[in-house]
JSON list of C-alpha atoms in Angstrom, two decimals:
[
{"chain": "E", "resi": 560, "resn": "UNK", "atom": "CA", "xyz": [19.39, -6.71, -0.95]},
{"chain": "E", "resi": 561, "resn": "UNK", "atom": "CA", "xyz": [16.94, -9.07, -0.12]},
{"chain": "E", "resi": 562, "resn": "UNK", "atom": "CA", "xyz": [17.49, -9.08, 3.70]},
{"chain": "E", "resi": 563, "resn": "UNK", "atom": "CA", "xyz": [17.17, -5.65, 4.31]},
{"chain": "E", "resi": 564, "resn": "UNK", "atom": "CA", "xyz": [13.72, -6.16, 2.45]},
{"chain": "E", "resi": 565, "resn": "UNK", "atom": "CA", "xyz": [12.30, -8.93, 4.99]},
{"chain": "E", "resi": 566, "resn": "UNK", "atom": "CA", "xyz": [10.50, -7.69, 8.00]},
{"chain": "E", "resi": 567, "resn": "UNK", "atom": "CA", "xyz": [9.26, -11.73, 8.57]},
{"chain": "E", "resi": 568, "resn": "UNK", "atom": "CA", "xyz": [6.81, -14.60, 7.41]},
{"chain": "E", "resi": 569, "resn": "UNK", "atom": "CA", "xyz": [6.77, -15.69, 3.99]},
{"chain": "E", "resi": 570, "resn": "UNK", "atom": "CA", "xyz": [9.05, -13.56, 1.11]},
{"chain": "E", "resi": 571, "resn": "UNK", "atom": "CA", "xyz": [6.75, -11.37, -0.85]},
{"chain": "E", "resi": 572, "resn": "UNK", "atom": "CA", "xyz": [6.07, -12.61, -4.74]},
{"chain": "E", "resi": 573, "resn": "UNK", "atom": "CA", "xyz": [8.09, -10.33, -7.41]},
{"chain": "E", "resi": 574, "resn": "UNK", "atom": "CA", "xyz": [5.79, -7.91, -9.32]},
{"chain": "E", "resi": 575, "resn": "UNK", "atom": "CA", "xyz": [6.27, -7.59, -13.36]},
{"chain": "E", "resi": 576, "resn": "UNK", "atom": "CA", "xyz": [3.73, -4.86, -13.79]},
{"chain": "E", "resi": 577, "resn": "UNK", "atom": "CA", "xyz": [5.40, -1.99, -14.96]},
{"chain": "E", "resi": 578, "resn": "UNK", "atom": "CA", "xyz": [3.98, 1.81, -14.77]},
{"chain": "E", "resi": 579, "resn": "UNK", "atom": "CA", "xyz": [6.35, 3.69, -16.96]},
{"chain": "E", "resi": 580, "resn": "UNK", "atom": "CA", "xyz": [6.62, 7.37, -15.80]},
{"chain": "E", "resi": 581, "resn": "UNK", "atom": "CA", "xyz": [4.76, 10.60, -17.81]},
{"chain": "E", "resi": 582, "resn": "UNK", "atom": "CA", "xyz": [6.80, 13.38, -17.77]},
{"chain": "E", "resi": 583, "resn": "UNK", "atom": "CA", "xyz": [4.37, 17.15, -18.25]},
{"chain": "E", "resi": 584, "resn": "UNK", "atom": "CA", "xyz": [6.29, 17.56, -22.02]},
{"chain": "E", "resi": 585, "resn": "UNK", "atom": "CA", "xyz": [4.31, 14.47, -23.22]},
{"chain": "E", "resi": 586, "resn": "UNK", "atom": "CA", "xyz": [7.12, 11.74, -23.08]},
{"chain": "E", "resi": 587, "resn": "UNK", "atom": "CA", "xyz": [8.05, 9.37, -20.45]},
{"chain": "E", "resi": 588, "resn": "UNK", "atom": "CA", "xyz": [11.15, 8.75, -18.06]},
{"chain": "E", "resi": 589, "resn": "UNK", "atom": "CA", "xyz": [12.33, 5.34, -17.90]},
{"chain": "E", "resi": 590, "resn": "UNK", "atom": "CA", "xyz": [13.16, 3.54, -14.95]},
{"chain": "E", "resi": 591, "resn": "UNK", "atom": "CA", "xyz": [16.65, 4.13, -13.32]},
{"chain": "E", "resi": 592, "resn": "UNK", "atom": "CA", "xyz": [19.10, 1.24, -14.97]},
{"chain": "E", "resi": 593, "resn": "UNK", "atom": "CA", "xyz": [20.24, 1.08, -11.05]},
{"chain": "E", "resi": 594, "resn": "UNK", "atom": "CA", "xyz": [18.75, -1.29, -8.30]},
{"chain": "E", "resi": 595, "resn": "UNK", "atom": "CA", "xyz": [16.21, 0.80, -6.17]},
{"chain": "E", "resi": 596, "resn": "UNK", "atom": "CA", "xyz": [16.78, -0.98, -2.80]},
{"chain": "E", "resi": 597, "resn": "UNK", "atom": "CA", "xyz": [13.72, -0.58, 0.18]},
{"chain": "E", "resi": 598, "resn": "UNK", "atom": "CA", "xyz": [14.55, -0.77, 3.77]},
{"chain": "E", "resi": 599, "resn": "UNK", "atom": "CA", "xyz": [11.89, -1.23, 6.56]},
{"chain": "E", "resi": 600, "resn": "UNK", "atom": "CA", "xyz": [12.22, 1.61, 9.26]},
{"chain": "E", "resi": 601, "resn": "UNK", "atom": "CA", "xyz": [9.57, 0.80, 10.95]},
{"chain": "E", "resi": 602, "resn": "UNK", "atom": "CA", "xyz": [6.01, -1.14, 10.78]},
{"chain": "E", "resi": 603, "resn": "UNK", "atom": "CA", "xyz": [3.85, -0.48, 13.87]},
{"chain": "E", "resi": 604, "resn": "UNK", "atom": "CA", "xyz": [-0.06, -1.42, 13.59]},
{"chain": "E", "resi": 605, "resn": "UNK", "atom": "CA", "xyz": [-2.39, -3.52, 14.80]},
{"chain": "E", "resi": 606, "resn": "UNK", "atom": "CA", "xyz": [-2.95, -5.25, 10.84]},
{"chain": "E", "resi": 607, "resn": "UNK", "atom": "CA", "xyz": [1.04, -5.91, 11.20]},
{"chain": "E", "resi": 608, "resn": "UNK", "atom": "CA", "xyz": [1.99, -7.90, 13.93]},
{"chain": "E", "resi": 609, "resn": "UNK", "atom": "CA", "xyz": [5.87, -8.17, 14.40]},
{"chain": "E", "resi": 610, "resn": "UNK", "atom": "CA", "xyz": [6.78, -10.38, 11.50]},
{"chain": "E", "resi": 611, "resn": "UNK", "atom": "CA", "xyz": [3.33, -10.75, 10.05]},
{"chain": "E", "resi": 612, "resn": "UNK", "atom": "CA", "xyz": [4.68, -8.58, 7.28]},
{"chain": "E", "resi": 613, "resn": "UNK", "atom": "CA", "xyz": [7.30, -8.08, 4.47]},
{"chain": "E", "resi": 614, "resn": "UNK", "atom": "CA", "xyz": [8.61, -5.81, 1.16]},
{"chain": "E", "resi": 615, "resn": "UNK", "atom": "CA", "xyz": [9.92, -7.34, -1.82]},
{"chain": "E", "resi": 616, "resn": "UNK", "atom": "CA", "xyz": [11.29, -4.75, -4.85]},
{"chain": "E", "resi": 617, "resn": "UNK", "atom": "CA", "xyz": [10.11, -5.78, -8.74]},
{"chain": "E", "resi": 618, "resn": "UNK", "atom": "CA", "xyz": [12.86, -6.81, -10.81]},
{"chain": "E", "resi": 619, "resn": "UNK", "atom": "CA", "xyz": [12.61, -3.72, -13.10]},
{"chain": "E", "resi": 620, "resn": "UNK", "atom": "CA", "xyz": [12.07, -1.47, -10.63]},
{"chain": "E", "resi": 621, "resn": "UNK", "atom": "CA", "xyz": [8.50, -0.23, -10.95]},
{"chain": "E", "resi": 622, "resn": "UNK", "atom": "CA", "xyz": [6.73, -1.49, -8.17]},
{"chain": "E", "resi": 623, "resn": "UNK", "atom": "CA", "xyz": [7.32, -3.24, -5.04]},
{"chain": "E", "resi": 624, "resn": "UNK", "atom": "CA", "xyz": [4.81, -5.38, -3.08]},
{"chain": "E", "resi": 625, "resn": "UNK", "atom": "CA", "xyz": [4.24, -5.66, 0.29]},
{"chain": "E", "resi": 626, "resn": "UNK", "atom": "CA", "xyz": [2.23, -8.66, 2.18]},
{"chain": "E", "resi": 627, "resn": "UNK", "atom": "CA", "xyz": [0.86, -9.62, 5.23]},
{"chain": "E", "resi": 628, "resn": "UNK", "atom": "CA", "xyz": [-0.72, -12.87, 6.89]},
{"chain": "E", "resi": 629, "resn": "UNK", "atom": "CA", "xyz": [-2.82, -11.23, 9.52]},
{"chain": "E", "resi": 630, "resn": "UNK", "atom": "CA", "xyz": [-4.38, -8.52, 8.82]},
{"chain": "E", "resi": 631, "resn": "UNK", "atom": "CA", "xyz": [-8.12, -9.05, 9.78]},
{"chain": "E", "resi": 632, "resn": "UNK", "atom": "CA", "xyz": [-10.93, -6.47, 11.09]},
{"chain": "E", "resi": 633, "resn": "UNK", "atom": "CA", "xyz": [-14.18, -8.05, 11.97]},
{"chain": "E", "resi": 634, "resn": "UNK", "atom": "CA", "xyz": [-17.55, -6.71, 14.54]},
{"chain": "E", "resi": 635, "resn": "UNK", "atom": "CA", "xyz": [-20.53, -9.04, 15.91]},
{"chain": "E", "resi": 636, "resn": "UNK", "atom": "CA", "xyz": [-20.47, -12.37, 18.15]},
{"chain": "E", "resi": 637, "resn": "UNK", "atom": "CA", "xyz": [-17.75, -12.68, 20.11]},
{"chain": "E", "resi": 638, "resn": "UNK", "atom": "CA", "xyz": [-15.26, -10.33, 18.46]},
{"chain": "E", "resi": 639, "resn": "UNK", "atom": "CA", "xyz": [-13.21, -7.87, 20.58]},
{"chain": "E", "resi": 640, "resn": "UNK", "atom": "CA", "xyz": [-14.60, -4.37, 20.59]},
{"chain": "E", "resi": 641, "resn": "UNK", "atom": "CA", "xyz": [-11.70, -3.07, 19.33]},
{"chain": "E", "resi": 642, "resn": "UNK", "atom": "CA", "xyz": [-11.21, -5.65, 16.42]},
{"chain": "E", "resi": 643, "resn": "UNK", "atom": "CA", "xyz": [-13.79, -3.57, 14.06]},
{"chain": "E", "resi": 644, "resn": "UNK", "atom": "CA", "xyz": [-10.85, -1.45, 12.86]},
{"chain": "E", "resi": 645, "resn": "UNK", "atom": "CA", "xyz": [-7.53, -2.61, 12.02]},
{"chain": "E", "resi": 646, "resn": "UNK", "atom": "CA", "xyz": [-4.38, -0.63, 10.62]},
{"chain": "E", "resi": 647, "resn": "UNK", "atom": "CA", "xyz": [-0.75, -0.71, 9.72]},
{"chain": "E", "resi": 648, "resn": "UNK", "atom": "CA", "xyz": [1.97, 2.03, 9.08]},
{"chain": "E", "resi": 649, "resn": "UNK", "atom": "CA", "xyz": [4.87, 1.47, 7.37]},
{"chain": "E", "resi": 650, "resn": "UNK", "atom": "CA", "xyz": [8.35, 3.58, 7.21]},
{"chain": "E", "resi": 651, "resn": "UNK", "atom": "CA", "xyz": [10.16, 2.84, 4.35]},
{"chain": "E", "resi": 652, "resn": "UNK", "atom": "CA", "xyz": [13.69, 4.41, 3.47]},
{"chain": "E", "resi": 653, "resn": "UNK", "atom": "CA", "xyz": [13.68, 3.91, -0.33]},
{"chain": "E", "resi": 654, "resn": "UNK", "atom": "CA", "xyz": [17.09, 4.68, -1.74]},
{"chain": "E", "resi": 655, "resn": "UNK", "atom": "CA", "xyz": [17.10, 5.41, -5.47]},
{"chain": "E", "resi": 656, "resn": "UNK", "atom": "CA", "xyz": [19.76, 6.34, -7.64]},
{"chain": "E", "resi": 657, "resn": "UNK", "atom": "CA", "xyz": [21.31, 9.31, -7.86]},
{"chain": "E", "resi": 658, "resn": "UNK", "atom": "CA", "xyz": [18.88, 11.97, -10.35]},
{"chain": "E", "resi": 659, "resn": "UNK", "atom": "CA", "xyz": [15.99, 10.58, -9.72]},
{"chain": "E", "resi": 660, "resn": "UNK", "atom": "CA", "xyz": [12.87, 10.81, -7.43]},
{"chain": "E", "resi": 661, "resn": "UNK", "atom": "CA", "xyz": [9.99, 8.85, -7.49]},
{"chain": "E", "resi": 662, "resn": "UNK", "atom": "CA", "xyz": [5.69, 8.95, -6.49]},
{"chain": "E", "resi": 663, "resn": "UNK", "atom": "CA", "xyz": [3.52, 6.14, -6.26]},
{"chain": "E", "resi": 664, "resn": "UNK", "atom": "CA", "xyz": [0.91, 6.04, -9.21]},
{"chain": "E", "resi": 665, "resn": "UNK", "atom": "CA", "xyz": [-0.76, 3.13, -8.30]},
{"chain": "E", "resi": 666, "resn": "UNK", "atom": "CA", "xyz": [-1.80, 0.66, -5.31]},
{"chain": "E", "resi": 667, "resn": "UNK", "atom": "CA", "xyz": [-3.30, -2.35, -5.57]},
{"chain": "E", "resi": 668, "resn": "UNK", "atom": "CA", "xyz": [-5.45, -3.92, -2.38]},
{"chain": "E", "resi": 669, "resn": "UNK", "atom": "CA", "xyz": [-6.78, -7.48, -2.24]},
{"chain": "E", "resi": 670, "resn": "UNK", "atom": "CA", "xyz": [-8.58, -9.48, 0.35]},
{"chain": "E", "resi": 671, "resn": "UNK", "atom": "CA", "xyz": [-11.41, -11.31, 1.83]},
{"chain": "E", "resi": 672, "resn": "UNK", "atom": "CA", "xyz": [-14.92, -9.94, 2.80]},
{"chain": "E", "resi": 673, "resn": "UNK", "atom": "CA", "xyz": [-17.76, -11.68, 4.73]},
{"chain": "E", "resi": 674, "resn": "UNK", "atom": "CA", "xyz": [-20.16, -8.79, 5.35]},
{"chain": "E", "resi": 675, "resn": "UNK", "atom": "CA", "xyz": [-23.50, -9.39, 6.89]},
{"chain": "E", "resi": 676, "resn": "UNK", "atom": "CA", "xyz": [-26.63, -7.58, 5.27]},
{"chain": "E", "resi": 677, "resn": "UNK", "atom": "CA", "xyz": [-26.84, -4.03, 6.80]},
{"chain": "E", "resi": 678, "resn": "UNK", "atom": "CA", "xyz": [-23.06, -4.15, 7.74]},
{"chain": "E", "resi": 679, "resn": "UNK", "atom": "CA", "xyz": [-19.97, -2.39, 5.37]},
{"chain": "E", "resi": 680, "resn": "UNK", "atom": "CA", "xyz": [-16.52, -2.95, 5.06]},
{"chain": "E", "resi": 681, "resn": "UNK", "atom": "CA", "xyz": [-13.90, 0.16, 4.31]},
{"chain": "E", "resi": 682, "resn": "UNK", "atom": "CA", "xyz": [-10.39, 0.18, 3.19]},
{"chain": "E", "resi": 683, "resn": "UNK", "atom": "CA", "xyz": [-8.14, 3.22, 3.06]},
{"chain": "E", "resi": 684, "resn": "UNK", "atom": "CA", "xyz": [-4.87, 4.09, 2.30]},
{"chain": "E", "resi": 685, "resn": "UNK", "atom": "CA", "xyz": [-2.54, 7.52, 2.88]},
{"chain": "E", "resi": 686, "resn": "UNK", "atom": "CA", "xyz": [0.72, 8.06, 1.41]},
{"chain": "E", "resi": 687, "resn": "UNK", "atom": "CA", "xyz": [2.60, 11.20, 2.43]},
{"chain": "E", "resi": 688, "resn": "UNK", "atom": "CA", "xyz": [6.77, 11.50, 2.73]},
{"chain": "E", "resi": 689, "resn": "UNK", "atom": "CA", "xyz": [8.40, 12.45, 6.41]},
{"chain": "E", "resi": 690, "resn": "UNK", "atom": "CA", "xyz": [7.91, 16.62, 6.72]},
{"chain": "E", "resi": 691, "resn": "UNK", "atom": "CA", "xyz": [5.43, 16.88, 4.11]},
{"chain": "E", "resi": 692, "resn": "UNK", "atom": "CA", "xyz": [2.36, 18.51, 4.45]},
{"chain": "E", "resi": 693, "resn": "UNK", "atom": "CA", "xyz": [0.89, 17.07, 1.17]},
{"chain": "E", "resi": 694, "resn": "UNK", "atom": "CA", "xyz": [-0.79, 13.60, 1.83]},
{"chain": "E", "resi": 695, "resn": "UNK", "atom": "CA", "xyz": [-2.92, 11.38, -1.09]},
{"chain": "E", "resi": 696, "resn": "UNK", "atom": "CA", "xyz": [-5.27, 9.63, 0.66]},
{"chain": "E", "resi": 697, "resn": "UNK", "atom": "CA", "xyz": [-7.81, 6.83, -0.27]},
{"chain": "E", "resi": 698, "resn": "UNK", "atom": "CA", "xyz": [-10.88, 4.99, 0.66]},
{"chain": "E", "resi": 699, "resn": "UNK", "atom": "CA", "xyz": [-13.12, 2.23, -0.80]},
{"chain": "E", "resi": 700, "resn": "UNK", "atom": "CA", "xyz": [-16.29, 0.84, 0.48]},
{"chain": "E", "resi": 701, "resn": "UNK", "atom": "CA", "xyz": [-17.69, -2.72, 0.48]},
{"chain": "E", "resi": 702, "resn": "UNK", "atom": "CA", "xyz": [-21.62, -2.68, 1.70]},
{"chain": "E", "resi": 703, "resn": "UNK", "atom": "CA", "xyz": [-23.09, -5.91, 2.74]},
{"chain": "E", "resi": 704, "resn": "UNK", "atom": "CA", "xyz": [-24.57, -8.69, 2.43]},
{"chain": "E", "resi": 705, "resn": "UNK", "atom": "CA", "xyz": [-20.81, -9.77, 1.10]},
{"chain": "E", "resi": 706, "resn": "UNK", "atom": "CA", "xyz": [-19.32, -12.90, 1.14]},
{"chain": "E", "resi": 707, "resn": "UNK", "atom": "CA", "xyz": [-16.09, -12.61, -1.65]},
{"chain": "E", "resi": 708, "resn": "UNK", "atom": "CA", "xyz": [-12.80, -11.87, -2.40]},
{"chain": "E", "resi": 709, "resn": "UNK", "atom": "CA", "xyz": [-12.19, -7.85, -2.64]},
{"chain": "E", "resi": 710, "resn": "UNK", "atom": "CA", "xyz": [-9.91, -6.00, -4.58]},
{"chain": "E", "resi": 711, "resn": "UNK", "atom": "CA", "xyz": [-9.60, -1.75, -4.82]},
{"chain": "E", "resi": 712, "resn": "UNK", "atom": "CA", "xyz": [-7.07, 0.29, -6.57]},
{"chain": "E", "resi": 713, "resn": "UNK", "atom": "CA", "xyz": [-5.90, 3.77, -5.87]},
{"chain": "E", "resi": 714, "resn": "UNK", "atom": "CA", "xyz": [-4.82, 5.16, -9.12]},
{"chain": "E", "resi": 715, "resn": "UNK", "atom": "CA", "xyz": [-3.60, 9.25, -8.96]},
{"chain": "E", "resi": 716, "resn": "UNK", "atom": "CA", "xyz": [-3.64, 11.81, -12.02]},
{"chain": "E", "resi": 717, "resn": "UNK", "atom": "CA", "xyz": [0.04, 12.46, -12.82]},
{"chain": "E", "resi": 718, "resn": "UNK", "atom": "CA", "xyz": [-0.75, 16.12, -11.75]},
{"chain": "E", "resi": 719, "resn": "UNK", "atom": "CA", "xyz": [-1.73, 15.17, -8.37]},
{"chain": "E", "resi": 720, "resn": "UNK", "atom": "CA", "xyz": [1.49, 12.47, -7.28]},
{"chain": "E", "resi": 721, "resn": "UNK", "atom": "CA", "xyz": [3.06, 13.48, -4.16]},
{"chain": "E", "resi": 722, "resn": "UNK", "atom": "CA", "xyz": [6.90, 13.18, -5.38]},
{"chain": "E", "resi": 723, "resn": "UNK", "atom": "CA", "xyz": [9.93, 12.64, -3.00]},
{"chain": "E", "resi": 724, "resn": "UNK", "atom": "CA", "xyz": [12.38, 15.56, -2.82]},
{"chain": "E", "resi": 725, "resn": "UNK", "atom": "CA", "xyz": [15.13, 16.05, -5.19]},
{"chain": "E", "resi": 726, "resn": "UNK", "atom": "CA", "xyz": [18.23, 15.32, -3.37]},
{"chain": "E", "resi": 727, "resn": "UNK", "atom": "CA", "xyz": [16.93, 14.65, 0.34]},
{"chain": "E", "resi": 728, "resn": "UNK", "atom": "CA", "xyz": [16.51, 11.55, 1.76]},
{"chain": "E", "resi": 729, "resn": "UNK", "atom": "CA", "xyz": [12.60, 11.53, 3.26]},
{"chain": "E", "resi": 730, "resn": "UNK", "atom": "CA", "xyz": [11.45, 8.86, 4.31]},
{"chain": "E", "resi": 731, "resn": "UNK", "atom": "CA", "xyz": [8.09, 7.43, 2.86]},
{"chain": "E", "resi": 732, "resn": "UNK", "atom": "CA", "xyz": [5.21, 6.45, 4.86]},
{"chain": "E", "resi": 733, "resn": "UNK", "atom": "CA", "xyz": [1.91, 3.95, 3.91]},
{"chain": "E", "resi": 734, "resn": "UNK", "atom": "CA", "xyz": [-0.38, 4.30, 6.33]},
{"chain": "E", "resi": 735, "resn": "UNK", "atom": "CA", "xyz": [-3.16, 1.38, 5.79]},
{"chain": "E", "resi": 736, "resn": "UNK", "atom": "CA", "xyz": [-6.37, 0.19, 7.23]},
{"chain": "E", "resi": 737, "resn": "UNK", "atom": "CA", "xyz": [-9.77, -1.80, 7.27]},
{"chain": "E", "resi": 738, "resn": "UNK", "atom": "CA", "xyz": [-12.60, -1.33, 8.77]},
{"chain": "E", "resi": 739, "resn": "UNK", "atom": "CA", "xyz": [-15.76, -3.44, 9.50]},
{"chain": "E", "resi": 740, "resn": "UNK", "atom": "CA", "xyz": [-19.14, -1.08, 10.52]},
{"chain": "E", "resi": 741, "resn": "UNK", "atom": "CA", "xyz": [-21.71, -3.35, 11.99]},
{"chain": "E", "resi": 742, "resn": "UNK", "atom": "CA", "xyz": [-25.12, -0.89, 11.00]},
{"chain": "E", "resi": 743, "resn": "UNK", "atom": "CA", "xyz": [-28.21, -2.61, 11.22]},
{"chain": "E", "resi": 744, "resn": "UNK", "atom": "CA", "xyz": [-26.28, -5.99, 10.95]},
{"chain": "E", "resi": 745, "resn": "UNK", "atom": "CA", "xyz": [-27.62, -8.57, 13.84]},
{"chain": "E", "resi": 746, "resn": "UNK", "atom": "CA", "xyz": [-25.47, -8.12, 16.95]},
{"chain": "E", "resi": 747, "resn": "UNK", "atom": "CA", "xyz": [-24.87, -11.63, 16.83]},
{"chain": "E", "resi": 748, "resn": "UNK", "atom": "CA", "xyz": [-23.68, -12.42, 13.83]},
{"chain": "E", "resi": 749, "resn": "UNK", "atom": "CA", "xyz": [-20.37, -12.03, 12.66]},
{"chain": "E", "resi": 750, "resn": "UNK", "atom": "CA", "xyz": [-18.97, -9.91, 9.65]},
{"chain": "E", "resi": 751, "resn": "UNK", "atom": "CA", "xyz": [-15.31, -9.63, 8.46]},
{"chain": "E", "resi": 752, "resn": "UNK", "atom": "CA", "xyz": [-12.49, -7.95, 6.21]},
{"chain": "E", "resi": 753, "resn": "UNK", "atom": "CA", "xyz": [-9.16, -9.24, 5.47]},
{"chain": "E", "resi": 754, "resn": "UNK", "atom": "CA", "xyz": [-6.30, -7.99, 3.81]},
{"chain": "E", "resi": 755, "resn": "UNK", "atom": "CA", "xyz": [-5.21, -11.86, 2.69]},
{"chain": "E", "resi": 756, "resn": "UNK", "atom": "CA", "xyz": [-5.76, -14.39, 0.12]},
{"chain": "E", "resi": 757, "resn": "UNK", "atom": "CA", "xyz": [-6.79, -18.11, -0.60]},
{"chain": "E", "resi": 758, "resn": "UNK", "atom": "CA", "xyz": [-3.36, -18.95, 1.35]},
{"chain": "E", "resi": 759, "resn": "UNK", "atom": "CA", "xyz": [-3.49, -16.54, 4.07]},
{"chain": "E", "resi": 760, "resn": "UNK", "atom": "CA", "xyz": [-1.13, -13.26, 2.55]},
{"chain": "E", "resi": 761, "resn": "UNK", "atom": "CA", "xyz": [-2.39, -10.59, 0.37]},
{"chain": "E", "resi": 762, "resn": "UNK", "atom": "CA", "xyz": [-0.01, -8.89, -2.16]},
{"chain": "E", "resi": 763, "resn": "UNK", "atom": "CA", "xyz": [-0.30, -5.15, -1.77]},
{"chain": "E", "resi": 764, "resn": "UNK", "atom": "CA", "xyz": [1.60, -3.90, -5.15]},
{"chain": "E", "resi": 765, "resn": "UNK", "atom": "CA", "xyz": [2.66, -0.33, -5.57]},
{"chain": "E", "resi": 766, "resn": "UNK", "atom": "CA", "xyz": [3.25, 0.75, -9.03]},
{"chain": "E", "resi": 767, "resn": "UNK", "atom": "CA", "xyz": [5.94, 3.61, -9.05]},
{"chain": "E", "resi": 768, "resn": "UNK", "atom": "CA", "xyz": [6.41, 6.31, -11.61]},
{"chain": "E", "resi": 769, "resn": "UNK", "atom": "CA", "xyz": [9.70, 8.24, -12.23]},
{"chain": "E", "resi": 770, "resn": "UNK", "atom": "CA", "xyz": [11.14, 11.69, -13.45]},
{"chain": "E", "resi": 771, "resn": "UNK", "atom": "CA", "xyz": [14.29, 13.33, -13.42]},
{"chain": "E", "resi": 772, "resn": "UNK", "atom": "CA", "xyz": [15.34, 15.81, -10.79]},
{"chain": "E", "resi": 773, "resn": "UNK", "atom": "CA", "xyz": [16.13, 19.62, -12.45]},
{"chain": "E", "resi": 774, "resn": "UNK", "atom": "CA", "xyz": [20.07, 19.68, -13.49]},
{"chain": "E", "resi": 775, "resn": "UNK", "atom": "CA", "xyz": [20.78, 16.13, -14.13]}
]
C-alpha cells in the first residue's frame, strides 16, 4: 500500500489518534476491520512542489497525515511579490471498504510563524468531494508581533460533516493555504508562515469519522 501513498521526500509519521464515529441514534460506528488505502491523484500548488509532499494512512484507520517540507509564505525585504500567499490542493482517491463512507471530523495544522508587529498570518483549509456543491471551509488567524511555532484545528459538529457518497467513488479534495498580510509592518522587514516543523515537515493529521451506508 505504501507506494501508492508516497508522492516524495520523507514518509509521513503514522497517526494513533483515533476519532471514533457518532452515529444520530446516540451510538458510534467503528472503524471498517478492512485497510482504507489513499491514492494521490493529483497535488498541484505552489506550498507543494513536485515531491515536497506525501500521505501516509494510520494503522487503525482513523486518520491519515499528510506532510510537506516546503511550504512557506512570507512579505517584506526581498521576498517575491507573489510569495505572501502560498497554497496546495490535493486529489485524493480514498478507497474504503465496501458499506461504508466516511467525512473528515478533524484537521490538525502545525507550523512556524515569524510575524512582524502590525503584520498577520492566515491559514485556511476547504474540504469538499468531486461534484459536490457542499464545501467545509476553515480559517485561522495569527496577528503579529509573532515569533513561534503555530498550531490550529478545524473540528466540525457531526451535523455539519460533508460525507462521501454511498456507493460512488468521488474523489476528495483538500484545498490548503497560508497567507502572510504585511499591514502596517515596516516594508523592510521580513515576516513569515510555514507549514513545517523543528526538522523542516509539518504533519497535517486528518481525523476521520465513519457510518454505515443505508442497506448494509
Amino acid at each position: 500500500m505504501a507506494s501508492g501513498l508516497l508522492l516524495g521526500g520523507a514518509v509521513a509519521a503514522l497517526v494513533t489518534a483515533a476519532v471514533p464515529a457518532h452515529n444520530p441514534s446516540g451510538g458510534f460506528v467503528d472503524p471498517p476491520p478492512d485497510k482504507i488505502v489513499i491514492d494521490v491523484a493529483t497535488v498541484n500548488g505552489s506550498g507543494c512542489p513536485a515531491g515536497t509532499a506525501a500521505v501516509a494512512v494510520s494503522e487503525d484507520n482513523t486518520a491519515f497525515t499528510v506532510t510537506y517540507s516546503d511550504y512557506l509564505a512570507q512579505v517584506g525585504g526581498n521576498s517575491d511579490p507573489t510569495a505572501f500567499r502560498k497554497n496546495c490542493q490535493l486529489n485524493l482517491i480514498v478507497h474504503v471498504p465496501q458499506g461504508f463512507t466516511y467525512a473528515i471530523a478533524e484537521a490538525d495544522y502545525r507550523g512556524f510563524a515569524s510575524l512582524q508587529a502590525g503584520a498577520s498570518g492566515v491559514q485556511r483549509a476547504s474540504y469538499y468531494f468531486q461534484g459536490s456543491s457542499q464545501t467545509a471551509a476553515k480559517t485561522h488567524t495569527f496577528p503579529g508581533a509573532y515569533n513561534d511555532n503555530w498550531q490550529a484545528t478545524d473540528t466540525t459538529d457531526w451535523a455539519q460533516l460533508v460525507w462521501a457518497p454511498c456507493g460512488v467513488q468521488r474523489n476528495f479534495n483538500i484545498n490548503t493555504e497560508v497567507r502572510v498580510n504585511a499591514g502596517t509592518s515596516s516594508p523592510s522587514k521580513v515576516s513569515f508562515m510555514t507549514m513545517d516543523s523543528t526538522d523542516g515537515d509539518i504533519s497535517t493529521v486528518y481525523h476521520m469519522a465513519w457510518k454505515e451506508c443505508p442497506g448494509r
